[in-house]
CSV table of N, CA, C and O in Angstrom, one decimal:
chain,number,residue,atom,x,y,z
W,1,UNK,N,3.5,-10.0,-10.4
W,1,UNK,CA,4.5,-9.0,-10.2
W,1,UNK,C,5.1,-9.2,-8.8
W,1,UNK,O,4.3,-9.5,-7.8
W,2,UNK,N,6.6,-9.0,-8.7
W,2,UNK,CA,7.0,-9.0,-7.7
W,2,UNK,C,6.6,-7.8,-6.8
W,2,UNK,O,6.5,-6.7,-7.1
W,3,UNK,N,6.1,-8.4,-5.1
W,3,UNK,CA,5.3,-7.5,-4.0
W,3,UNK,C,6.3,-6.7,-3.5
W,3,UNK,O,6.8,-7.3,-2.6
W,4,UNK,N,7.2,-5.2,-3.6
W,4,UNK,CA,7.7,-5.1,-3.1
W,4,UNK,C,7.9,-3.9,-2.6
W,4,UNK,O,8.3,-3.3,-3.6
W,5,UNK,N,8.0,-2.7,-1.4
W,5,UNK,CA,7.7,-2.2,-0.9
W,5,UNK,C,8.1,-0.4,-2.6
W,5,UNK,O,7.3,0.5,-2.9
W,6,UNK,N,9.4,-0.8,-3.1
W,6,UNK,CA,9.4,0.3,-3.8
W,6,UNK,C,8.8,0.2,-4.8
W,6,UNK,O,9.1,0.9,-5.7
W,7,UNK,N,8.0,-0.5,-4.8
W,7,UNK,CA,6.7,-0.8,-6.5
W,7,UNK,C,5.0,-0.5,-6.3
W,7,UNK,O,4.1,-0.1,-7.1
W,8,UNK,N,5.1,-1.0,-4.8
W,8,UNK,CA,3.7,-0.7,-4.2
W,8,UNK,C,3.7,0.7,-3.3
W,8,UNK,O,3.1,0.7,-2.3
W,9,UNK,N,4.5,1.9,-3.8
W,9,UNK,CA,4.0,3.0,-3.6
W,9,UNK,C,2.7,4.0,-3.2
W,9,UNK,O,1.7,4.1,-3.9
W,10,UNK,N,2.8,4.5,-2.2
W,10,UNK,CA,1.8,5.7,-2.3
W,10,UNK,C,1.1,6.5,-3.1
W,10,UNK,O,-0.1,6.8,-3.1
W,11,UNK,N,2.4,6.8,-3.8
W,11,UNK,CA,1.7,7.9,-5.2
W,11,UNK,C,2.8,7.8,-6.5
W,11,UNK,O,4.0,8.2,-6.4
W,12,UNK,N,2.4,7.3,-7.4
W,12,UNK,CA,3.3,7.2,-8.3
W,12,UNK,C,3.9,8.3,-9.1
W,12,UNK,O,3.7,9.5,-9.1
W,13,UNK,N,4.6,7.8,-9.8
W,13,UNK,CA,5.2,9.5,-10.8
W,13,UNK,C,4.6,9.5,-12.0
W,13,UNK,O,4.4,10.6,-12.6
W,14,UNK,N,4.3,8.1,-12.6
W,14,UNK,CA,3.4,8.6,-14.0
W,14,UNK,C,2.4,7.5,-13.8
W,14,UNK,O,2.5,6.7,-12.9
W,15,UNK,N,1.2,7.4,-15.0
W,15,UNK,CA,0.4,6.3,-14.8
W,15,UNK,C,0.1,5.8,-16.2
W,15,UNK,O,-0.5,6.6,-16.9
W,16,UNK,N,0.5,4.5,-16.6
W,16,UNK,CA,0.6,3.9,-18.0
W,16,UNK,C,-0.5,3.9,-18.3
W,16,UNK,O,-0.6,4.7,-19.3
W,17,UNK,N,-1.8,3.3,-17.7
W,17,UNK,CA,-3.2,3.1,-18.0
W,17,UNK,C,-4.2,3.9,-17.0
W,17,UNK,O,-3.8,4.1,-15.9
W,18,UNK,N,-5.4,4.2,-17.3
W,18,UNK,CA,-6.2,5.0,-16.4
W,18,UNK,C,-6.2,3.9,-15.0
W,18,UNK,O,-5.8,4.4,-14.0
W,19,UNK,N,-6.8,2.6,-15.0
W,19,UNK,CA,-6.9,2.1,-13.9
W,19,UNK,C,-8.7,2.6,-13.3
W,19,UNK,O,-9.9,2.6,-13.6
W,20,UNK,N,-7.9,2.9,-12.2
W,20,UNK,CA,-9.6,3.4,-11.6
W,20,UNK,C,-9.1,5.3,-10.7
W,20,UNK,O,-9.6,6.0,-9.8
W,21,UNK,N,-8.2,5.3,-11.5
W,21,UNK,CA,-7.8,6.8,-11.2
W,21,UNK,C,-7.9,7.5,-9.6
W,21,UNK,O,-7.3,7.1,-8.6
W,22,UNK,N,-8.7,8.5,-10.0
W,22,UNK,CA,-9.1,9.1,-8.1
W,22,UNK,C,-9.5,8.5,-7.7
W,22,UNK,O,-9.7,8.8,-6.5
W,23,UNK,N,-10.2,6.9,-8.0
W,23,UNK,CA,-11.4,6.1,-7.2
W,23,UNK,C,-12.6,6.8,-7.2
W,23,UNK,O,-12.8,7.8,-7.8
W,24,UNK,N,-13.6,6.0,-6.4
W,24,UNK,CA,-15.1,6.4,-6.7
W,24,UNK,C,-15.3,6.5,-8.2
W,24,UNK,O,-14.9,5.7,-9.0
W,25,UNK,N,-16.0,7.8,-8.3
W,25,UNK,CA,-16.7,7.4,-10.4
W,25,UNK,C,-15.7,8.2,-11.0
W,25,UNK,O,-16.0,9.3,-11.5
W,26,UNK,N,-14.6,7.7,-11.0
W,26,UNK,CA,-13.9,8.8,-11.8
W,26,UNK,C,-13.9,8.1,-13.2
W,26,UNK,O,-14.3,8.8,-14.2
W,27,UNK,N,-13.6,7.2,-13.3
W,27,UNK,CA,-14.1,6.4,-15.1
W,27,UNK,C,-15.3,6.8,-15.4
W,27,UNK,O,-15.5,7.3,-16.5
W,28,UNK,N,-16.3,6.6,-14.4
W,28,UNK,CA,-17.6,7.4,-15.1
W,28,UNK,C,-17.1,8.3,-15.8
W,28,UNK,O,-17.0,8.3,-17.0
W,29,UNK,N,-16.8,9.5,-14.5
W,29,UNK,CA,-16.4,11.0,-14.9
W,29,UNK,C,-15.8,11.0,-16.1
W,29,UNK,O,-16.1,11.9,-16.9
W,30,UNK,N,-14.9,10.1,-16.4
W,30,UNK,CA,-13.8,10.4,-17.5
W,30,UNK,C,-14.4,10.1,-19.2
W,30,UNK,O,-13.8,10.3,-20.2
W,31,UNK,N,-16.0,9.6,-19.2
W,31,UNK,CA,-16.1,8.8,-20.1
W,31,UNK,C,-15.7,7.4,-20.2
W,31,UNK,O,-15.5,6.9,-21.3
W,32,UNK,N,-15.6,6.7,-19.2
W,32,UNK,CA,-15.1,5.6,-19.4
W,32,UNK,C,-16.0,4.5,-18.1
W,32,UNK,O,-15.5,4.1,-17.0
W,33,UNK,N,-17.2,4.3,-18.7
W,33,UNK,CA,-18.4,3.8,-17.4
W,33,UNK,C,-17.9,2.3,-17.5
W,33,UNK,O,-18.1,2.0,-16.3
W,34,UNK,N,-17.5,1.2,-18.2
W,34,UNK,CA,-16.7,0.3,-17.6
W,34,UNK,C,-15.8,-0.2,-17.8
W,34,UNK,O,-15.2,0.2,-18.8
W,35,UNK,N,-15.3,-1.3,-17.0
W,35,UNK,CA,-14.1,-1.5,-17.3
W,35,UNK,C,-12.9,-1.0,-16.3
W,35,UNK,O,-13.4,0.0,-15.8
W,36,UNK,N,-11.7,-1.3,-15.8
W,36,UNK,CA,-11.0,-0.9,-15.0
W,36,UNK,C,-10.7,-2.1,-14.7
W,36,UNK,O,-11.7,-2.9,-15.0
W,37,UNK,N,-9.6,-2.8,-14.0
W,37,UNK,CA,-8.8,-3.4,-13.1
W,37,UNK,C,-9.7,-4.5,-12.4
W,37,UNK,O,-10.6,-4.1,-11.7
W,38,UNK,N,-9.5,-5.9,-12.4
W,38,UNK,CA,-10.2,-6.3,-11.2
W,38,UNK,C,-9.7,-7.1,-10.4
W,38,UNK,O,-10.3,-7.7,-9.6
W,39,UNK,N,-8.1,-7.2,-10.6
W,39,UNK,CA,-7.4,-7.5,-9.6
W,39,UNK,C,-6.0,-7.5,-10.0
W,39,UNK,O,-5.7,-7.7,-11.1
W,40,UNK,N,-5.0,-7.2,-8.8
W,40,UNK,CA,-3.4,-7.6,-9.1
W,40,UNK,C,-3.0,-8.4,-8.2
W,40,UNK,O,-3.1,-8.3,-7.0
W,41,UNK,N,-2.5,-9.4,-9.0
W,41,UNK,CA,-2.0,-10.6,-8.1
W,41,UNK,C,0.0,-10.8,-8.3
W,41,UNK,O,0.6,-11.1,-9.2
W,42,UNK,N,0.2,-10.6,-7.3
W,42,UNK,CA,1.8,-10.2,-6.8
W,42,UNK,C,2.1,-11.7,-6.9
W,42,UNK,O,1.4,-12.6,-7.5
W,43,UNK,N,3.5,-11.9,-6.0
W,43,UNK,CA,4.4,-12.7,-5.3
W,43,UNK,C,3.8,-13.4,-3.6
W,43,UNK,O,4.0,-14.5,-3.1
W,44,UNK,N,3.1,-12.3,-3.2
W,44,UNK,CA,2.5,-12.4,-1.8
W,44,UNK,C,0.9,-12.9,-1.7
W,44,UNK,O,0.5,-13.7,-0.8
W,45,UNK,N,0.1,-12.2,-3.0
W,45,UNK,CA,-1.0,-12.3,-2.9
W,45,UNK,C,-2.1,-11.6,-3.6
W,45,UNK,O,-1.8,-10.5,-4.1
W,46,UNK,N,-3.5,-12.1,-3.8
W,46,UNK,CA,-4.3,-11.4,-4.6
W,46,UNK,C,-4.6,-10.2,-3.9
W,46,UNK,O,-4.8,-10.1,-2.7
W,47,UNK,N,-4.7,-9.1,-4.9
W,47,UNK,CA,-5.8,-7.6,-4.3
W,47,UNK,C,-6.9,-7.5,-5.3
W,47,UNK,O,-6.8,-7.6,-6.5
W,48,UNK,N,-7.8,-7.2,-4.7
W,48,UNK,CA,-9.0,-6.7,-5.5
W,48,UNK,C,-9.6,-5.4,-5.1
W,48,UNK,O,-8.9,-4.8,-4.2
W,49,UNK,N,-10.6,-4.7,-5.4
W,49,UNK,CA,-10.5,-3.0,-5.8
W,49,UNK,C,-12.0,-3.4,-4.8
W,49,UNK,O,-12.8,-4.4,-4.8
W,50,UNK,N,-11.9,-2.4,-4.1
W,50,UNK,CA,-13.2,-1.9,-3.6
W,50,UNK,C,-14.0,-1.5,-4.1
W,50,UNK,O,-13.8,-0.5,-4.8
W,51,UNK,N,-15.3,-1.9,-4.1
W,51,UNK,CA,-16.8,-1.5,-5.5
W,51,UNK,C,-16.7,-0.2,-5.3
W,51,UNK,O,-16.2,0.4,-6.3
W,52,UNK,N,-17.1,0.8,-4.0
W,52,UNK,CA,-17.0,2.1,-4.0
W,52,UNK,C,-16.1,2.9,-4.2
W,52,UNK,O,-16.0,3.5,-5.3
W,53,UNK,N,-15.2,3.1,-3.4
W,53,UNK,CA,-13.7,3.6,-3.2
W,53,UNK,C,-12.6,3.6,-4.6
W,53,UNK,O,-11.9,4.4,-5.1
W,54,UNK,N,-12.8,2.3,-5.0
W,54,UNK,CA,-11.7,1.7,-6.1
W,54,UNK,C,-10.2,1.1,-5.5
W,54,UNK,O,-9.5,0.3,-6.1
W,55,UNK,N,-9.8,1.6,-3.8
W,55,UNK,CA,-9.1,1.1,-3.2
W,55,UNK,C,-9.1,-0.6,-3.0
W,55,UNK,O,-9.8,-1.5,-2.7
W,56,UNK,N,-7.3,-0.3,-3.7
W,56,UNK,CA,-7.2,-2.2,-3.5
W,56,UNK,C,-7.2,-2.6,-2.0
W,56,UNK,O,-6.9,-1.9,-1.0
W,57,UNK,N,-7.6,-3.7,-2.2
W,57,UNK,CA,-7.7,-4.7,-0.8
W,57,UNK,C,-7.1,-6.1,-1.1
W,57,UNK,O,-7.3,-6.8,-2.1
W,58,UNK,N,-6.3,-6.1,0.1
W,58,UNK,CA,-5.5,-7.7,0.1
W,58,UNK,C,-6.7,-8.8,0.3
W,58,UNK,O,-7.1,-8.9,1.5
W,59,UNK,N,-7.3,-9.7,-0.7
W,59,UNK,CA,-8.1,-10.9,-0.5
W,59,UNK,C,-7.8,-12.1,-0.2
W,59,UNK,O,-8.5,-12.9,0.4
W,60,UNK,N,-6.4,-12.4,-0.6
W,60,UNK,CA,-6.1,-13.6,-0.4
W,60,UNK,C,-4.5,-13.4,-0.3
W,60,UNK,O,-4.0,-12.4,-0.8
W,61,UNK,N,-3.7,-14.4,0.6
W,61,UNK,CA,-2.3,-14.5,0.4
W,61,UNK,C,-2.2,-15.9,0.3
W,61,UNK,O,-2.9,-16.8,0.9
W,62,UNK,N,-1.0,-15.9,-0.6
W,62,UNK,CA,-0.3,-17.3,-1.4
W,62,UNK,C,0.5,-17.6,0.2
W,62,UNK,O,0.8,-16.9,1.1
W,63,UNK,N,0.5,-19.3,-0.2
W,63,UNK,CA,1.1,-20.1,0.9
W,63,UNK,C,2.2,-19.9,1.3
W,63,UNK,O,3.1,-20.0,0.4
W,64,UNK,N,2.7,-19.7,2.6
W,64,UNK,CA,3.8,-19.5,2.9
W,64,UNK,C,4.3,-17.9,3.3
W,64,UNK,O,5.5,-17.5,3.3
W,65,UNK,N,3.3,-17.3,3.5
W,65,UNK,CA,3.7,-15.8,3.1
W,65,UNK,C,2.1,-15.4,4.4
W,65,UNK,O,1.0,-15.9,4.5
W,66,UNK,N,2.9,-14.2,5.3
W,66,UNK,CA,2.2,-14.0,6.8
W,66,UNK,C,1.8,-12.4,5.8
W,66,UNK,O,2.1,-11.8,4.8
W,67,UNK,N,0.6,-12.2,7.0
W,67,UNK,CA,-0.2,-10.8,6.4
W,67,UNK,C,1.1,-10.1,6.9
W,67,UNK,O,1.4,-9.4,5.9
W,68,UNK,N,1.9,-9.9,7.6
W,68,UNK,CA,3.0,-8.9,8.0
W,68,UNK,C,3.7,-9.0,6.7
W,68,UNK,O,4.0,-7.9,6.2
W,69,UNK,N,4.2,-9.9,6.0
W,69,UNK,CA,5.5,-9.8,5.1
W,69,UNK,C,4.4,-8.8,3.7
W,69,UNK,O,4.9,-8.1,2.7
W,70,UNK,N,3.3,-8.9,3.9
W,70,UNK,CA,2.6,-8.2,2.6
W,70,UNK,C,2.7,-6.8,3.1
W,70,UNK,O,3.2,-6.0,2.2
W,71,UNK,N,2.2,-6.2,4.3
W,71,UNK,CA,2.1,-5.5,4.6
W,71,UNK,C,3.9,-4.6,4.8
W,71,UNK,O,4.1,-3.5,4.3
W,72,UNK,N,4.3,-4.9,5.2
W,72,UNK,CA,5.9,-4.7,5.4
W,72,UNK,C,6.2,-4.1,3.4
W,72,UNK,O,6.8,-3.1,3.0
W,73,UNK,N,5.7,-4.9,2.8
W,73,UNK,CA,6.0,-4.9,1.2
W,73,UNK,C,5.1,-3.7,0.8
W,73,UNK,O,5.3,-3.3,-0.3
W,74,UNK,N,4.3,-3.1,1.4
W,74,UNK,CA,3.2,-2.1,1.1
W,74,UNK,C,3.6,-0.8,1.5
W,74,UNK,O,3.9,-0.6,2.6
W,75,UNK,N,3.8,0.3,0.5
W,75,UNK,CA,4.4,1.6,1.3
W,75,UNK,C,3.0,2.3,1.8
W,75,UNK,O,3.2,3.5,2.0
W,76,UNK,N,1.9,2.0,2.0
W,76,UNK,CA,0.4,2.7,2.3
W,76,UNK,C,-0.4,1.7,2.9
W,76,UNK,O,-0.3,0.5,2.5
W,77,UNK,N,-1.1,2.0,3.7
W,77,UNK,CA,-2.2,1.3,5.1
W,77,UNK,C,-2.7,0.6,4.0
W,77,UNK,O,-3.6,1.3,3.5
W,78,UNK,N,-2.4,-0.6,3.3
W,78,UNK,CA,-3.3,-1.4,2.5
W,78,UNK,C,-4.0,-1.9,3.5
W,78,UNK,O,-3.5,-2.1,4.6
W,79,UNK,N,-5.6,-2.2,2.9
W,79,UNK,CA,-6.9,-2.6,3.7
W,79,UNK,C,-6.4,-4.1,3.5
W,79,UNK,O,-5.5,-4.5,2.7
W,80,UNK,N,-7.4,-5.0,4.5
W,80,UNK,CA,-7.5,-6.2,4.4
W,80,UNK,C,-9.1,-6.9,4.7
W,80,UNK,O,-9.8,-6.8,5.7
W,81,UNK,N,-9.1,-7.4,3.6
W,81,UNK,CA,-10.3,-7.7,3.9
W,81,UNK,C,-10.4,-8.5,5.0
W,81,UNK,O,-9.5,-9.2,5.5
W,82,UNK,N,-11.9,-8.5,5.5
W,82,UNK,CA,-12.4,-9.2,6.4
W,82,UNK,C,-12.4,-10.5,6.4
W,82,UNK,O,-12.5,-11.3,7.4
W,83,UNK,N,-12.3,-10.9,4.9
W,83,UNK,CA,-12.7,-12.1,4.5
W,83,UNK,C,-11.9,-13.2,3.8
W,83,UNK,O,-12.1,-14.0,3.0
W,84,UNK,N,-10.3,-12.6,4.8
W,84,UNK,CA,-8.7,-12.6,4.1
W,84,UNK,C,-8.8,-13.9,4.3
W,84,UNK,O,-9.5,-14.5,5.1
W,85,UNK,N,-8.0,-14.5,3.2
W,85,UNK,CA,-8.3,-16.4,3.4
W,85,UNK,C,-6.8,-16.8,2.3
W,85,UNK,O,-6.3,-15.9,1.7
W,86,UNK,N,-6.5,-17.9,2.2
W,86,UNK,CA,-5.4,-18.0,1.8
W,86,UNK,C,-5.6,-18.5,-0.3
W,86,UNK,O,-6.5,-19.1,-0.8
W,87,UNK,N,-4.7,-18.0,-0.9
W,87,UNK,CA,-4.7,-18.5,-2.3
W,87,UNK,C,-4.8,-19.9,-2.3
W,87,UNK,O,-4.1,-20.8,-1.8
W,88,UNK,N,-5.7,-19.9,-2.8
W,88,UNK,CA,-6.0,-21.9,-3.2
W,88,UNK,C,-5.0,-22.0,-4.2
W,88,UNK,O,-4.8,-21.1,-5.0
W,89,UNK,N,-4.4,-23.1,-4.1
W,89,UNK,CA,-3.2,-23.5,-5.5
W,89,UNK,C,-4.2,-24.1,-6.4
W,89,UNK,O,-5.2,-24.6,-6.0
W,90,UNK,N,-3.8,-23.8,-7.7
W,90,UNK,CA,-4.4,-24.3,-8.8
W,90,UNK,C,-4.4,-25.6,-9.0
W,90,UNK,O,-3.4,-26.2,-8.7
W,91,UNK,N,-5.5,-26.4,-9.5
W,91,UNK,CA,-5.9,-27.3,-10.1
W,91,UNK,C,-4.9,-28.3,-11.2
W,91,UNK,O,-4.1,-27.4,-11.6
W,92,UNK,N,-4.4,-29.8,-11.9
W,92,UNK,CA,-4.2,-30.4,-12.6
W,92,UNK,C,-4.5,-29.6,-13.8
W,92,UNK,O,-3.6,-29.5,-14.7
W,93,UNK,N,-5.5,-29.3,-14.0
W,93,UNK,CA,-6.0,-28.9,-15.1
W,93,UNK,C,-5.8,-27.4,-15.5
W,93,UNK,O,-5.8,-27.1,-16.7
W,94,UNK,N,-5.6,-26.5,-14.5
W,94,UNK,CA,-5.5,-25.6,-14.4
W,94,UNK,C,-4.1,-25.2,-15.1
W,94,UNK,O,-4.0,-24.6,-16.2
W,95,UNK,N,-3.0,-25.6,-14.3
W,95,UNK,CA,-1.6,-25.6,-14.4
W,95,UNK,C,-1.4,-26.3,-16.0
W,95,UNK,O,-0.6,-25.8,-16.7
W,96,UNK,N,-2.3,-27.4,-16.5
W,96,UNK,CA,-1.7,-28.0,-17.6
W,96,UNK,C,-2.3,-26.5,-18.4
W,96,UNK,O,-1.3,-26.0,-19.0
W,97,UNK,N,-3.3,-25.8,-18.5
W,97,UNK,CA,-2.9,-24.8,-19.2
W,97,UNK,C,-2.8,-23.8,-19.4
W,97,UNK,O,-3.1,-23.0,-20.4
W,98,UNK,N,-2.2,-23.5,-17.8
W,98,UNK,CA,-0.9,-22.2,-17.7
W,98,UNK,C,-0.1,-22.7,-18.4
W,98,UNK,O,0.3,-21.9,-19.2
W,99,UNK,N,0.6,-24.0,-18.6
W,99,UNK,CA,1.7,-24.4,-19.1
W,99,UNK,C,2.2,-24.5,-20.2
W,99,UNK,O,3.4,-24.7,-20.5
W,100,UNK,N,0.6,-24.5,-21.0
W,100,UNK,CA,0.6,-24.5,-22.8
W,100,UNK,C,1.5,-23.4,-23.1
W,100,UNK,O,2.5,-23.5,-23.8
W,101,UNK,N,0.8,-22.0,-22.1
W,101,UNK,CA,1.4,-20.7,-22.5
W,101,UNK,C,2.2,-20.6,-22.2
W,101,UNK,O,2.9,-20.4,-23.2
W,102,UNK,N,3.1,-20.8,-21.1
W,102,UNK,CA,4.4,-21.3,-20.6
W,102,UNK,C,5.1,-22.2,-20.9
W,102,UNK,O,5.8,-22.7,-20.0
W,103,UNK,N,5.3,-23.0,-22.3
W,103,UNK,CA,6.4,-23.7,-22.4
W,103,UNK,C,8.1,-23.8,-21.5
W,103,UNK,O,8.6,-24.8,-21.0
W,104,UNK,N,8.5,-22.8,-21.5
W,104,UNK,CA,9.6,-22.6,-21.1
W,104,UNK,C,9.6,-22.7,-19.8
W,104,UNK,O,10.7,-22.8,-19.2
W,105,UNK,N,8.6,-22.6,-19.1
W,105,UNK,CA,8.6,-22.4,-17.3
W,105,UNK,C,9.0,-21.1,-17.0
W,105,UNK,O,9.7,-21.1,-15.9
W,106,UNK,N,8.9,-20.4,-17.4
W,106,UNK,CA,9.4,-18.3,-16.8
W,106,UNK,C,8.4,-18.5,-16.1
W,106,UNK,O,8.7,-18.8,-15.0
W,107,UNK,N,7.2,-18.3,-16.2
W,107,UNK,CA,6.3,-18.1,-14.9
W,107,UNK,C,5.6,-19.1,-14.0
W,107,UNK,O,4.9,-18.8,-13.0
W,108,UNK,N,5.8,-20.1,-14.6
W,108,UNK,CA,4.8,-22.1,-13.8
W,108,UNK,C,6.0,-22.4,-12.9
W,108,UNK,O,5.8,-23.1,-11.9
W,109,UNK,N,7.2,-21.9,-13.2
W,109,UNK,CA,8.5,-23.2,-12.9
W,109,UNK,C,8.7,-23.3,-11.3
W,109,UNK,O,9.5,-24.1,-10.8
């Protein structure tokens, strides 16, 4: 998905799927002990969810792209991990089958 400051909101207006809700055990709470989200990967970079909190955290950014231009794209103090390191490009093998599913090139091209 495109990273962009009016999509990565603070607080949304509706919510399609539960996600990880309030964070901490609220899937617990909800009846719903697993399962949830375990990462969104943008235009800028991977996020993954904090085990406690449920708060995403930036793990990785794609080449070519500074922790400012992600952050700048963020309407809320997104965390960064400690252990921020750059997206590895995919593999020969990898790409040949993203590309099965992608005939057309909409998302490999």
């Amino acid at each position: 998905m495109a990273h962009q400051r009016h999509r990565f909101v603070e607080k949304v207006d509706f919510i399609t799927s539960p996600g990880f809700g309030s964070g901490g055990s609220w899937r617990k709470d909800q009846g719903l002990p697993r399962g949830g989200p375990s990462a969104v990967i943008t235009d800028k970079g991977v996020l993954r969810f904090d085990a406690e909190t449920k708060e995403m955290v930036l793990v990785s950014i794609h080449p070519g792209v500074s922790e400012k231009d992600v952050l700048e794209s963020t309407e809320w103090d997104l965390k960064i991990s400690p252990s921020l390191c750059e997206t590895k490009s995919p593999s020969q093998d990898e790409m040949a089958a993203l590309e099965k599913f992608d005939p057309e090139k909409f998302w490999t091209a």
